[in-house]
Amino acid sequence: MIETKNLKKQFGTHVVLNGINQTIRKGEKVVIIGPSGSGKSTFLRCLNLLETPSEGEIWFEGENITDPKTNMNLLRRKMGMVFQQFNLFPHLTVKENITLAPIKLGLMDKTAADKRALELLERIGLSSKANAYPRQLSGGQKQRIAIIRALAMNPDVMLFDEPTSALDPEMVGEVLELMKELAEDGMTMVVVTHEMGFAREVATRVMFIDEGEIKEQNEPKAFFEAPQNPRLKDFLSKVL
Ligand code: ADP
Ligand code: MG
């Protein structure tokens, strides 16, 4: 579904991604871990071209999306993204947040988009919040709404950048639970997180990124129980 070929990103002279060659297949749940500043967010943001790669190629569903002719609207629709800080529009209601993009991109008319929004809200038990504003919601509710807002576009893959890092501890569970349901439904997911329990339980593959390179990757059991790279061993000893 996604392939990066020698993906490099630098800001000025600072090399952040130093040649990443990875393939993510349909249905995979890839969890990315690594120290702060190692390039995790930059990697995710390159995948949907929120950052322009400095070098290399990214292929998505058989197309080279680093080609300047790429249809950005289509790409962003097919790759849902969820951020640490929710990024809901504060001046729009919950329902309007969910329906804005599908209506704007002409995927649905207002009636169909409203219906879909209410179905998604129902699914997460927040139908009663359809007409509320983001400031009236808890962090966990905001993040779950950000997730279904992305789902409203029927994406083929979901990218998550530390979706629970800004939440109070008691709200982390409800967000991880929704992500787990998506995983069980077969969604292709790339998740940057510090939630090692989620990585163990949900990931099909865990990657360790350090100094802009994928230094090690494996299925979760071997990854956590038999790490090889000394920097990964050190990292795990601090977070587990
Ligand atoms: P992580 O998500 O792993 O913490 P990031 O991908 O956010 O790391 O950042 C990696 C490095 O790139 C950091 O040193 C950060 O300061 C730098 N960086 C990220 N975005 C920019 C930017 N827009 N301009 C300059 N430097 C950046
Ligand atoms: Mg980050």
PDB file of C-alpha atoms and ligand atoms in Angstrom:
ATOM      1  CA  MET A   1       0.000   0.000   0.000  1.00  0.00           C
ATOM      2  CA  ILE A   2       2.836   2.384   0.893  1.00  0.00           C
ATOM      3  CA  GLU A   3       6.453   2.107  -0.158  1.00  0.00           C
ATOM      4  CA  THR A   4       9.239   4.551   0.618  1.00  0.00           C
ATOM      5  CA  LYS A   5      12.388   4.415  -1.454  1.00  0.00           C
ATOM      6  CA  ASN A   6      15.460   6.097  -0.005  1.00  0.00           C
ATOM      7  CA  LEU A   7      13.219   8.684   1.688  1.00  0.00           C
ATOM      8  CA  LYS A   8      15.284  11.582   2.990  1.00  0.00           C
ATOM      9  CA  LYS A   9      14.235  14.760   4.721  1.00  0.00           C
ATOM     10  CA  GLN A  10      16.430  17.534   5.935  1.00  0.00           C
ATOM     11  CA  PHE A  11      15.693  20.943   7.372  1.00  0.00           C
ATOM     12  CA  GLY A  12      18.576  23.140   6.292  1.00  0.00           C
ATOM     13  CA  THR A  13      21.644  21.064   7.031  1.00  0.00           C
ATOM     14  CA  HIS A  14      19.889  18.996   9.694  1.00  0.00           C
ATOM     15  CA  VAL A  15      19.238  15.533   8.281  1.00  0.00           C
ATOM     16  CA  VAL A  16      16.078  14.204   9.964  1.00  0.00           C
ATOM     17  CA  LEU A  17      15.288  11.171   7.785  1.00  0.00           C
ATOM     18  CA  ASN A  18      18.343   9.513   6.390  1.00  0.00           C
ATOM     19  CA  GLY A  19      17.158   7.177   3.652  1.00  0.00           C
ATOM     20  CA  ILE A  20      14.147   5.114   4.690  1.00  0.00           C
ATOM     21  CA  ASN A  21      13.217   2.081   2.598  1.00  0.00           C
ATOM     22  CA  GLN A  22      10.030   0.533   3.918  1.00  0.00           C
ATOM     23  CA  THR A  23       6.946  -1.225   2.625  1.00  0.00           C
ATOM     24  CA  ILE A  24       3.638  -1.185   4.456  1.00  0.00           C
ATOM     25  CA  ARG A  25       1.112  -3.726   3.197  1.00  0.00           C
ATOM     26  CA  LYS A  26      -2.662  -3.538   3.260  1.00  0.00           C
ATOM     27  CA  GLY A  27      -4.049  -4.497   6.664  1.00  0.00           C
ATOM     28  CA  GLU A  28      -0.762  -4.060   8.517  1.00  0.00           C
ATOM     29  CA  LYS A  29      -0.674  -2.219  11.833  1.00  0.00           C
ATOM     30  CA  VAL A  30       2.771  -0.691  12.091  1.00  0.00           C
ATOM     31  CA  VAL A  31       3.731   0.921  15.381  1.00  0.00           C
ATOM     32  CA  ILE A  32       6.694   3.310  15.326  1.00  0.00           C
ATOM     33  CA  ILE A  33       8.618   4.055  18.484  1.00  0.00           C
ATOM     34  CA  GLY A  34      11.780   6.015  19.110  1.00  0.00           C
ATOM     35  CA  PRO A  35      13.299   8.834  21.133  1.00  0.00           C
ATOM     36  CA  SER A  36      12.032  12.387  20.981  1.00  0.00           C
ATOM     37  CA  GLY A  37      13.412  14.176  17.920  1.00  0.00           C
ATOM     38  CA  SER A  38      14.258  10.954  16.078  1.00  0.00           C
ATOM     39  CA  GLY A  39      12.043  11.803  13.087  1.00  0.00           C
ATOM     40  CA  LYS A  40       8.804   9.929  13.880  1.00  0.00           C
ATOM     41  CA  SER A  41       6.460  12.831  13.116  1.00  0.00           C
ATOM     42  CA  THR A  42       8.502  13.862  10.102  1.00  0.00           C
ATOM     43  CA  PHE A  43       8.234  10.345   8.707  1.00  0.00           C
ATOM     44  CA  LEU A  44       4.432  10.270   9.105  1.00  0.00           C
ATOM     45  CA  ARG A  45       4.096  13.791   7.705  1.00  0.00           C
ATOM     46  CA  CYS A  46       6.166  12.826   4.663  1.00  0.00           C
ATOM     47  CA  LEU A  47       3.887   9.844   3.993  1.00  0.00           C
ATOM     48  CA  ASN A  48       0.925  12.116   3.281  1.00  0.00           C
ATOM     49  CA  LEU A  49       3.096  14.965   1.990  1.00  0.00           C
ATOM     50  CA  LEU A  50       2.443  17.371   4.847  1.00  0.00           C
ATOM     51  CA  GLU A  51       6.233  17.600   4.535  1.00  0.00           C
ATOM     52  CA  THR A  52       7.915  17.487   1.152  1.00  0.00           C
ATOM     53  CA  PRO A  53      10.653  14.857   1.062  1.00  0.00           C
ATOM     54  CA  SER A  54      14.113  16.210   0.216  1.00  0.00           C
ATOM     55  CA  GLU A  55      15.032  13.069  -1.712  1.00  0.00           C
ATOM     56  CA  GLY A  56      13.617   9.678  -2.576  1.00  0.00           C
ATOM     57  CA  GLU A  57      10.173   8.462  -3.519  1.00  0.00           C
ATOM     58  CA  ILE A  58       6.954   7.494  -1.817  1.00  0.00           C
ATOM     59  CA  TRP A  59       4.584   5.134  -3.586  1.00  0.00           C
ATOM     60  CA  PHE A  60       0.981   4.830  -2.481  1.00  0.00           C
ATOM     61  CA  GLU A  61      -1.443   2.363  -4.049  1.00  0.00           C
ATOM     62  CA  GLY A  62       0.768   1.976  -7.088  1.00  0.00           C
ATOM     63  CA  GLU A  63       1.413   5.669  -7.691  1.00  0.00           C
ATOM     64  CA  ASN A  64       4.513   7.740  -7.088  1.00  0.00           C
ATOM     65  CA  ILE A  65       2.988  10.469  -4.922  1.00  0.00           C
ATOM     66  CA  THR A  66       6.235  12.434  -4.772  1.00  0.00           C
ATOM     67  CA  ASP A  67       5.471  13.264  -8.389  1.00  0.00           C
ATOM     68  CA  PRO A  68       4.338  16.929  -8.526  1.00  0.00           C
ATOM     69  CA  LYS A  69       1.217  15.904 -10.464  1.00  0.00           C
ATOM     70  CA  THR A  70      -0.223  14.087  -7.431  1.00  0.00           C
ATOM     71  CA  ASN A  71      -3.791  14.992  -6.541  1.00  0.00           C
ATOM     72  CA  MET A  72      -3.348  16.167  -2.947  1.00  0.00           C
ATOM     73  CA  ASN A  73      -7.067  16.168  -2.164  1.00  0.00           C
ATOM     74  CA  LEU A  74      -7.393  12.542  -3.181  1.00  0.00           C
ATOM     75  CA  LEU A  75      -4.252  11.602  -1.271  1.00  0.00           C
ATOM     76  CA  ARG A  76      -5.388  13.313   1.946  1.00  0.00           C
ATOM     77  CA  ARG A  77      -8.802  11.670   1.625  1.00  0.00           C
ATOM     78  CA  LYS A  78      -7.272   8.221   1.327  1.00  0.00           C
ATOM     79  CA  MET A  79      -4.789   8.750   4.172  1.00  0.00           C
ATOM     80  CA  GLY A  80      -6.545   9.799   7.350  1.00  0.00           C
ATOM     81  CA  MET A  81      -4.341  11.512   9.913  1.00  0.00           C
ATOM     82  CA  VAL A  82      -4.837  11.976  13.632  1.00  0.00           C
ATOM     83  CA  PHE A  83      -2.606  14.360  15.572  1.00  0.00           C
ATOM     84  CA  GLN A  84      -1.580  14.667  19.189  1.00  0.00           C
ATOM     85  CA  GLN A  85      -3.441  17.975  19.538  1.00  0.00           C
ATOM     86  CA  PHE A  86      -6.749  16.797  17.977  1.00  0.00           C
ATOM     87  CA  ASN A  87      -6.859  19.730  15.486  1.00  0.00           C
ATOM     88  CA  LEU A  88     -10.645  20.075  15.593  1.00  0.00           C
ATOM     89  CA  PHE A  89     -12.009  23.375  14.279  1.00  0.00           C
ATOM     90  CA  PRO A  90     -13.017  25.249  17.457  1.00  0.00           C
ATOM     91  CA  HIS A  91     -15.699  27.376  15.784  1.00  0.00           C
ATOM     92  CA  LEU A  92     -17.524  24.393  14.254  1.00  0.00           C
ATOM     93  CA  THR A  93     -19.817  21.914  15.992  1.00  0.00           C
ATOM     94  CA  VAL A  94     -18.842  18.281  16.265  1.00  0.00           C
ATOM     95  CA  LYS A  95     -21.118  17.368  13.355  1.00  0.00           C
ATOM     96  CA  GLU A  96     -19.762  20.214  11.229  1.00  0.00           C
ATOM     97  CA  ASN A  97     -16.196  19.132  11.997  1.00  0.00           C
ATOM     98  CA  ILE A  98     -17.022  15.666  10.681  1.00  0.00           C
ATOM     99  CA  THR A  99     -18.960  16.727   7.586  1.00  0.00           C
ATOM    100  CA  LEU A 100     -16.842  19.675   6.432  1.00  0.00           C
ATOM    101  CA  ALA A 101     -14.313  17.812   4.313  1.00  0.00           C
ATOM    102  CA  PRO A 102     -16.646  15.230   2.727  1.00  0.00           C
ATOM    103  CA  ILE A 103     -19.014  18.039   1.658  1.00  0.00           C
ATOM    104  CA  LYS A 104     -16.230  20.355   0.514  1.00  0.00           C
ATOM    105  CA  LEU A 105     -14.612  17.649  -1.578  1.00  0.00           C
ATOM    106  CA  GLY A 106     -17.979  16.746  -3.085  1.00  0.00           C
ATOM    107  CA  LEU A 107     -17.949  13.193  -1.748  1.00  0.00           C
ATOM    108  CA  MET A 108     -21.397  13.525  -0.213  1.00  0.00           C
ATOM    109  CA  ASP A 109     -24.222  16.038  -0.122  1.00  0.00           C
ATOM    110  CA  LYS A 110     -25.130  17.568   3.233  1.00  0.00           C
ATOM    111  CA  THR A 111     -27.912  15.071   3.986  1.00  0.00           C
ATOM    112  CA  ALA A 112     -25.702  12.059   3.330  1.00  0.00           C
ATOM    113  CA  ALA A 113     -22.770  13.588   5.232  1.00  0.00           C
ATOM    114  CA  ASP A 114     -24.985  14.360   8.243  1.00  0.00           C
ATOM    115  CA  LYS A 115     -26.316  10.819   8.217  1.00  0.00           C
ATOM    116  CA  ARG A 116     -22.807   9.361   8.068  1.00  0.00           C
ATOM    117  CA  ALA A 117     -21.618  11.693  10.865  1.00  0.00           C
ATOM    118  CA  LEU A 118     -24.464  10.586  13.105  1.00  0.00           C
ATOM    119  CA  GLU A 119     -23.761   6.913  12.403  1.00  0.00           C
ATOM    120  CA  LEU A 120     -20.107   7.411  13.328  1.00  0.00           C
ATOM    121  CA  LEU A 121     -21.032   9.353  16.469  1.00  0.00           C
ATOM    122  CA  GLU A 122     -23.447   6.595  17.414  1.00  0.00           C
ATOM    123  CA  ARG A 123     -20.678   4.058  17.024  1.00  0.00           C
ATOM    124  CA  ILE A 124     -18.540   5.827  19.625  1.00  0.00           C
ATOM    125  CA  GLY A 125     -21.489   6.624  21.872  1.00  0.00           C
ATOM    126  CA  LEU A 126     -21.340  10.383  21.341  1.00  0.00           C
ATOM    127  CA  SER A 127     -24.514  11.079  19.342  1.00  0.00           C
ATOM    128  CA  SER A 128     -25.612  13.480  22.063  1.00  0.00           C
ATOM    129  CA  LYS A 129     -22.589  15.697  21.279  1.00  0.00           C
ATOM    130  CA  ALA A 130     -23.417  16.286  17.593  1.00  0.00           C
ATOM    131  CA  ASN A 131     -24.228  19.948  18.155  1.00  0.00           C
ATOM    132  CA  ALA A 132     -21.656  20.635  20.860  1.00  0.00           C
ATOM    133  CA  TYR A 133     -18.446  22.594  20.254  1.00  0.00           C
ATOM    134  CA  PRO A 134     -15.000  21.092  20.827  1.00  0.00           C
ATOM    135  CA  ARG A 135     -14.425  23.211  23.968  1.00  0.00           C
ATOM    136  CA  GLN A 136     -17.394  21.441  25.573  1.00  0.00           C
ATOM    137  CA  LEU A 137     -15.741  18.031  25.220  1.00  0.00           C
ATOM    138  CA  SER A 138     -13.141  16.140  27.229  1.00  0.00           C
ATOM    139  CA  GLY A 139      -9.784  15.399  25.620  1.00  0.00           C
ATOM    140  CA  GLY A 140     -10.713  11.768  25.088  1.00  0.00           C
ATOM    141  CA  GLN A 141     -13.979  12.747  23.401  1.00  0.00           C
ATOM    142  CA  LYS A 142     -12.150  15.264  21.175  1.00  0.00           C
ATOM    143  CA  GLN A 143      -9.646  12.692  20.057  1.00  0.00           C
ATOM    144  CA  ARG A 144     -12.295  10.067  19.334  1.00  0.00           C
ATOM    145  CA  ILE A 145     -14.135  12.646  17.254  1.00  0.00           C
ATOM    146  CA  ALA A 146     -10.919  13.503  15.399  1.00  0.00           C
ATOM    147  CA  ILE A 147     -10.609   9.797  14.598  1.00  0.00           C
ATOM    148  CA  ILE A 148     -14.144   9.414  13.247  1.00  0.00           C
ATOM    149  CA  ARG A 149     -13.739  12.679  11.337  1.00  0.00           C
ATOM    150  CA  ALA A 150     -10.899  11.011   9.459  1.00  0.00           C
ATOM    151  CA  LEU A 151     -12.994   7.847   9.015  1.00  0.00           C
ATOM    152  CA  ALA A 152     -15.812   9.864   7.446  1.00  0.00           C
ATOM    153  CA  MET A 153     -13.659  10.115   4.320  1.00  0.00           C
ATOM    154  CA  ASN A 154     -13.398   6.312   4.076  1.00  0.00           C
ATOM    155  CA  PRO A 155      -9.598   6.354   4.070  1.00  0.00           C
ATOM    156  CA  ASP A 156      -7.536   3.341   3.027  1.00  0.00           C
ATOM    157  CA  VAL A 157      -4.945   3.947   5.726  1.00  0.00           C
ATOM    158  CA  MET A 158      -4.897   5.837   9.020  1.00  0.00           C
ATOM    159  CA  LEU A 159      -1.805   7.612  10.335  1.00  0.00           C
ATOM    160  CA  PHE A 160      -1.682   8.424  14.058  1.00  0.00           C
ATOM    161  CA  ASP A 161       0.919  10.747  15.568  1.00  0.00           C
ATOM    162  CA  GLU A 162       1.005  10.187  19.337  1.00  0.00           C
ATOM    163  CA  PRO A 163      -2.789  10.286  19.569  1.00  0.00           C
ATOM    164  CA  THR A 164      -2.870   9.808  23.340  1.00  0.00           C
ATOM    165  CA  SER A 165       0.127  11.908  24.413  1.00  0.00           C
ATOM    166  CA  ALA A 166      -1.915  15.037  25.154  1.00  0.00           C
ATOM    167  CA  LEU A 167      -4.577  13.210  27.166  1.00  0.00           C
ATOM    168  CA  ASP A 168      -5.080  12.921  30.887  1.00  0.00           C
ATOM    169  CA  PRO A 169      -4.260   9.344  31.873  1.00  0.00           C
ATOM    170  CA  GLU A 170      -7.869   8.363  32.547  1.00  0.00           C
ATOM    171  CA  MET A 171      -8.791   9.163  28.925  1.00  0.00           C
ATOM    172  CA  VAL A 172      -6.071   7.220  27.184  1.00  0.00           C
ATOM    173  CA  GLY A 173      -7.984   3.933  27.388  1.00  0.00           C
ATOM    174  CA  GLU A 174     -11.066   5.062  25.453  1.00  0.00           C
ATOM    175  CA  VAL A 175      -8.935   6.317  22.555  1.00  0.00           C
ATOM    176  CA  LEU A 176      -6.786   3.180  22.416  1.00  0.00           C
ATOM    177  CA  GLU A 177      -9.942   1.076  22.551  1.00  0.00           C
ATOM    178  CA  LEU A 178     -11.352   2.830  19.468  1.00  0.00           C
ATOM    179  CA  MET A 179      -8.028   2.396  17.654  1.00  0.00           C
ATOM    180  CA  LYS A 180      -8.078  -1.282  18.562  1.00  0.00           C
ATOM    181  CA  GLU A 181     -11.554  -1.627  17.074  1.00  0.00           C
ATOM    182  CA  LEU A 182     -10.333  -0.047  13.827  1.00  0.00           C
ATOM    183  CA  ALA A 183      -7.444  -2.485  13.779  1.00  0.00           C
ATOM    184  CA  GLU A 184      -9.844  -5.407  14.276  1.00  0.00           C
ATOM    185  CA  ASP A 185     -11.997  -4.092  11.415  1.00  0.00           C
ATOM    186  CA  GLY A 186      -8.962  -4.514   9.146  1.00  0.00           C
ATOM    187  CA  MET A 187      -7.815  -0.894   8.792  1.00  0.00           C
ATOM    188  CA  THR A 188      -4.231  -0.368   7.655  1.00  0.00           C
ATOM    189  CA  MET A 189      -2.624   1.720  10.389  1.00  0.00           C
ATOM    190  CA  VAL A 190       0.678   3.462  11.047  1.00  0.00           C
ATOM    191  CA  VAL A 191       0.852   4.575  14.657  1.00  0.00           C
ATOM    192  CA  VAL A 192       3.517   6.604  16.446  1.00  0.00           C
ATOM    193  CA  THR A 193       2.986   6.031  20.148  1.00  0.00           C
ATOM    194  CA  HIS A 194       4.633   5.543  23.505  1.00  0.00           C
ATOM    195  CA  GLU A 195       1.899   3.097  24.532  1.00  0.00           C
ATOM    196  CA  MET A 196       3.895  -0.112  24.607  1.00  0.00           C
ATOM    197  CA  GLY A 197       0.856  -2.158  25.678  1.00  0.00           C
ATOM    198  CA  PHE A 198      -0.918  -1.085  22.493  1.00  0.00           C
ATOM    199  CA  ALA A 199       2.160  -1.939  20.439  1.00  0.00           C
ATOM    200  CA  ARG A 200       2.358  -5.431  21.941  1.00  0.00           C
ATOM    201  CA  GLU A 201      -1.310  -6.136  21.586  1.00  0.00           C
ATOM    202  CA  VAL A 202      -2.254  -4.528  18.281  1.00  0.00           C
ATOM    203  CA  ALA A 203       0.861  -4.108  16.128  1.00  0.00           C
ATOM    204  CA  THR A 204       1.682  -6.582  13.403  1.00  0.00           C
ATOM    205  CA  ARG A 205       5.123  -4.968  13.295  1.00  0.00           C
ATOM    206  CA  VAL A 206       6.998  -2.561  15.557  1.00  0.00           C
ATOM    207  CA  MET A 207       9.686  -0.258  14.181  1.00  0.00           C
ATOM    208  CA  PHE A 208      12.383   1.547  16.130  1.00  0.00           C
ATOM    209  CA  ILE A 209      13.478   4.794  14.544  1.00  0.00           C
ATOM    210  CA  ASP A 210      16.603   6.500  15.802  1.00  0.00           C
ATOM    211  CA  GLU A 211      18.673   9.281  14.240  1.00  0.00           C
ATOM    212  CA  GLY A 212      16.452   9.240  11.155  1.00  0.00           C
ATOM    213  CA  GLU A 213      16.849   5.542  10.396  1.00  0.00           C
ATOM    214  CA  ILE A 214      14.786   2.443  11.087  1.00  0.00           C
ATOM    215  CA  LYS A 215      17.326   0.673  13.259  1.00  0.00           C
ATOM    216  CA  GLU A 216      15.257  -2.405  14.034  1.00  0.00           C
ATOM    217  CA  GLN A 217      11.829  -3.862  13.339  1.00  0.00           C
ATOM    218  CA  ASN A 218      10.057  -7.085  14.174  1.00  0.00           C
ATOM    219  CA  GLU A 219       6.770  -8.628  15.213  1.00  0.00           C
ATOM    220  CA  PRO A 220       5.985  -7.375  18.719  1.00  0.00           C
ATOM    221  CA  LYS A 221       6.937 -10.434  20.773  1.00  0.00           C
ATOM    222  CA  ALA A 222      10.453 -10.698  19.357  1.00  0.00           C
ATOM    223  CA  PHE A 223      10.804  -6.925  19.221  1.00  0.00           C
ATOM    224  CA  PHE A 224      10.186  -6.489  22.940  1.00  0.00           C
ATOM    225  CA  GLU A 225      11.641  -9.745  24.223  1.00  0.00           C
ATOM    226  CA  ALA A 226      14.757 -10.032  22.092  1.00  0.00           C
ATOM    227  CA  PRO A 227      15.858  -6.600  20.910  1.00  0.00           C
ATOM    228  CA  GLN A 228      19.239  -6.600  19.149  1.00  0.00           C
ATOM    229  CA  ASN A 229      20.199  -2.983  18.563  1.00  0.00           C
ATOM    230  CA  PRO A 230      21.961  -1.506  21.623  1.00  0.00           C
ATOM    231  CA  ARG A 231      20.098   1.817  21.265  1.00  0.00           C
ATOM    232  CA  LEU A 232      16.791  -0.051  21.192  1.00  0.00           C
ATOM    233  CA  LYS A 233      17.767  -2.062  24.265  1.00  0.00           C
ATOM    234  CA  ASP A 234      18.613   1.147  26.050  1.00  0.00           C
ATOM    235  CA  PHE A 235      15.381   2.828  24.890  1.00  0.00           C
ATOM    236  CA  LEU A 236      13.235  -0.109  26.019  1.00  0.00           C
ATOM    237  CA  SER A 237      14.950  -0.229  29.388  1.00  0.00           C
ATOM    238  CA  LYS A 238      13.760   3.352  29.942  1.00  0.00           C
ATOM    239  CA  VAL A 239      10.171   3.029  28.713  1.00  0.00           C
ATOM    240  CA  LEU A 240       9.115  -0.457  29.842  1.00  0.00           C
TER     241      LEU A 240
HETATM  242  P1  ADP B   1       9.810  13.135  16.733  1.00  0.00           P
HETATM  243  O1  ADP B   1       8.405  13.164  16.225  1.00  0.00           O
HETATM  244  O2  ADP B   1      10.460  11.796  16.627  1.00  0.00           O
HETATM  245  O3  ADP B   1       9.949  13.669  18.121  1.00  0.00           O
HETATM  246  P2  ADP B   1      10.252  15.102  14.658  1.00  0.00           P
HETATM  247  O4  ADP B   1      10.037  14.339  13.400  1.00  0.00           O
HETATM  248  O5  ADP B   1       9.144  15.982  15.114  1.00  0.00           O
HETATM  249  O6  ADP B   1      10.681  14.091  15.809  1.00  0.00           O
HETATM  250  O7  ADP B   1      11.538  15.998  14.524  1.00  0.00           O
HETATM  251  C1  ADP B   1      12.795  15.480  14.162  1.00  0.00           C
HETATM  252  C2  ADP B   1      13.794  16.607  14.124  1.00  0.00           C
HETATM  253  O8  ADP B   1      13.459  17.482  13.060  1.00  0.00           O
HETATM  254  C3  ADP B   1      13.844  17.443  15.366  1.00  0.00           C
HETATM  255  O9  ADP B   1      15.174  17.774  15.631  1.00  0.00           O
HETATM  256  C4  ADP B   1      13.029  18.668  15.007  1.00  0.00           C
HETATM  257  O10 ADP B   1      13.484  19.788  15.725  1.00  0.00           O
HETATM  258  C5  ADP B   1      13.333  18.803  13.526  1.00  0.00           C
HETATM  259  N1  ADP B   1      12.211  19.434  12.803  1.00  0.00           N
HETATM  260  C6  ADP B   1      10.965  18.936  12.671  1.00  0.00           C
HETATM  261  N2  ADP B   1      10.185  19.742  11.936  1.00  0.00           N
HETATM  262  C7  ADP B   1      10.961  20.809  11.590  1.00  0.00           C
HETATM  263  C8  ADP B   1      10.751  22.004  10.812  1.00  0.00           C
HETATM  264  N3  ADP B   1       9.558  22.252  10.257  1.00  0.00           N
HETATM  265  N4  ADP B   1      11.794  22.839  10.674  1.00  0.00           N
HETATM  266  C9  ADP B   1      12.994  22.573  11.224  1.00  0.00           C
HETATM  267  N5  ADP B   1      13.259  21.483  11.959  1.00  0.00           N
HETATM  268  C10 ADP B   1      12.271  20.604  12.143  1.00  0.00           C
HETATM  269 MG    MG B   2       6.630  13.751  17.087  1.00  0.00          MG
END
